[in-house]
């Protein structure tokens, strides 16, 4: 799954990424292994998590891998980049960090500008909290809902959509950590307000990306990487559904086609592209009009958040497979549960069992998107709602990932800190989804 590339290319890219002293490649790389083990840099966190595990065969196995080698793996999908825990989402800097961690697949959530530009933003209407748009008076004046200071009874607010501005406007913005200060009286204060376990250390004008520049970036990275672009819409986002305004005459279908054509025009092999959407008509359009993309498209599903809706979502799975869907992607809280009253073992949940029975492959989201697990509560942390009573320490991150990978057989997982997943995947020999399975 990895292509060869010249050591000259490695040197060129490393030289731009590392501004310190001249860098020379290590001499101990096996020529037949171009996956550049030395390029991967995992940092402290995987070792911290393993260190916090209670003794078990899994802990022993993970400890046995502490010296690597670590390779790029498609089992780890960089969510909104791959280092969103600390670096502004959808930015060049985030994607570079996710790549450095060894994520084999990098994400660009794709939104639309007023002049039909495709840009990497997680929501069409999140610019007020993920960029500095409100600090630019010209652009702030274009926002769907202008900044409103907090009052005694209401939070500060603003809604700025990518469809409010042009591509040229967008390219003047800085990416910042997603958050807002609900008490803000002015736009400067509004820029802050992230959870304490994230950081603003990299809120130094991270570089915004377009869909095209993201494709070029992924192509330029050392090692062989793949794409997971997501077509955003109002399907999973009530704020977008309410405020985003498509250009006159431009439809969701046009948007889904333009999205696919961007990869075709760049000459990207569809086997490397894992298109995603929460909006079923997008998936079915790709299956019909762009089958080489559609057959490995990722059907994002968050329709099962209440017990009744969960039952309905599980019941729907066979019909999705029958309509040509091959990969289903629910949040991981749909896939796992506690074994029973008084038994806090984490086991596969009905959704996982039904998806496998229907012949669907599973990709899931989003790992490392929560604070310390010691603080997880059933009612305030979405990703742990189904196992909140069982989860108390960060060491359990790998126990949960192990259930997902070994007992359920997920093909890949989106993560806000790719290093954690890359460590596990290398230790277990997990390569991620294989395009040939969907031909
Ligand atoms: C894991 O960390 C928690 C603190 O979050 C601590 O109470 C616990 O003792 C640690 N467990 C191990 C096995 O180190
Ligand atoms: C804010 O809430 C207070 C107390 O509930 C109420 O007396 C006041 O009228 C409210 N102000 C506005 C502007 O709604
Ligand atoms: C503010 O936005 C306008 C319109 O796109 C742009 O010309 C200008 O350069 C921006 N100002 C800054 C400081 O980025
Ligand atoms: C939030 O805004 C309020 C009011 O503008 C300000 O007093 C406070 O310092 C701000 N908090 C942060 C974290 O910026
Ligand atoms: C969840 O179920 C309710 C009522 O059963 C329904 O109105 C709603 O549309 C469902 N939501 C989703 C996301 O399917
Ligand atoms: C708890 O559930 C797990 C998984 O189903 C099972 O293997 C284990 O035996 C159960 N433990 C007890 C005490 O029932």
Short mmCIF file of N, CA, C and O in Angstrom, two decimals, residues 25-31 33 37-38:
data_model
loop_
_atom_site.label_atom_id
_atom_site.label_comp_id
_atom_site.label_asym_id
_atom_site.label_seq_id
_atom_site.Cartn_x
_atom_site.Cartn_y
_atom_site.Cartn_z
N UNK A 25 19.32 12.33 6.76
CA UNK A 25 18.53 11.14 7.05
C UNK A 25 19.37 10.11 7.78
O UNK A 25 20.58 10.03 7.58
N UNK A 26 18.74 9.32 8.64
CA UNK A 26 19.46 8.25 9.31
C UNK A 26 20.00 7.27 8.27
O UNK A 26 19.47 7.19 7.16
N UNK A 27 21.02 6.53 8.63
CA UNK A 27 21.66 5.64 7.67
C UNK A 27 21.16 4.21 7.79
O UNK A 27 21.53 3.35 7.01
N UNK A 28 20.28 3.94 8.76
CA UNK A 28 19.91 2.55 9.03
C UNK A 28 18.57 2.17 8.43
O UNK A 28 17.92 1.25 8.88
N UNK A 29 18.08 2.92 7.42
CA UNK A 29 16.79 2.60 6.84
C UNK A 29 16.97 1.51 5.79
O UNK A 29 17.82 1.61 4.91
N UNK A 30 16.14 0.47 5.91
CA UNK A 30 16.21 -0.61 4.94
C UNK A 30 15.69 -0.09 3.59
O UNK A 30 14.59 0.49 3.53
N UNK A 31 16.42 -0.30 2.49
CA UNK A 31 15.98 0.22 1.19
C UNK A 31 14.61 -0.32 0.78
O UNK A 31 13.86 0.36 0.13
N UNK A 33 12.13 -0.75 2.58
CA UNK A 33 11.08 -0.25 3.45
C UNK A 33 11.03 1.27 3.38
O UNK A 33 11.58 1.97 4.22
N UNK A 37 10.42 4.85 8.74
CA UNK A 37 10.13 4.71 10.17
C UNK A 37 10.58 5.95 10.93
O UNK A 37 9.93 6.37 11.88
N UNK A 38 11.67 6.53 10.51
CA UNK A 38 12.22 7.67 11.24
C UNK A 38 11.38 8.92 11.10
O UNK A 38 11.52 9.85 11.86
#
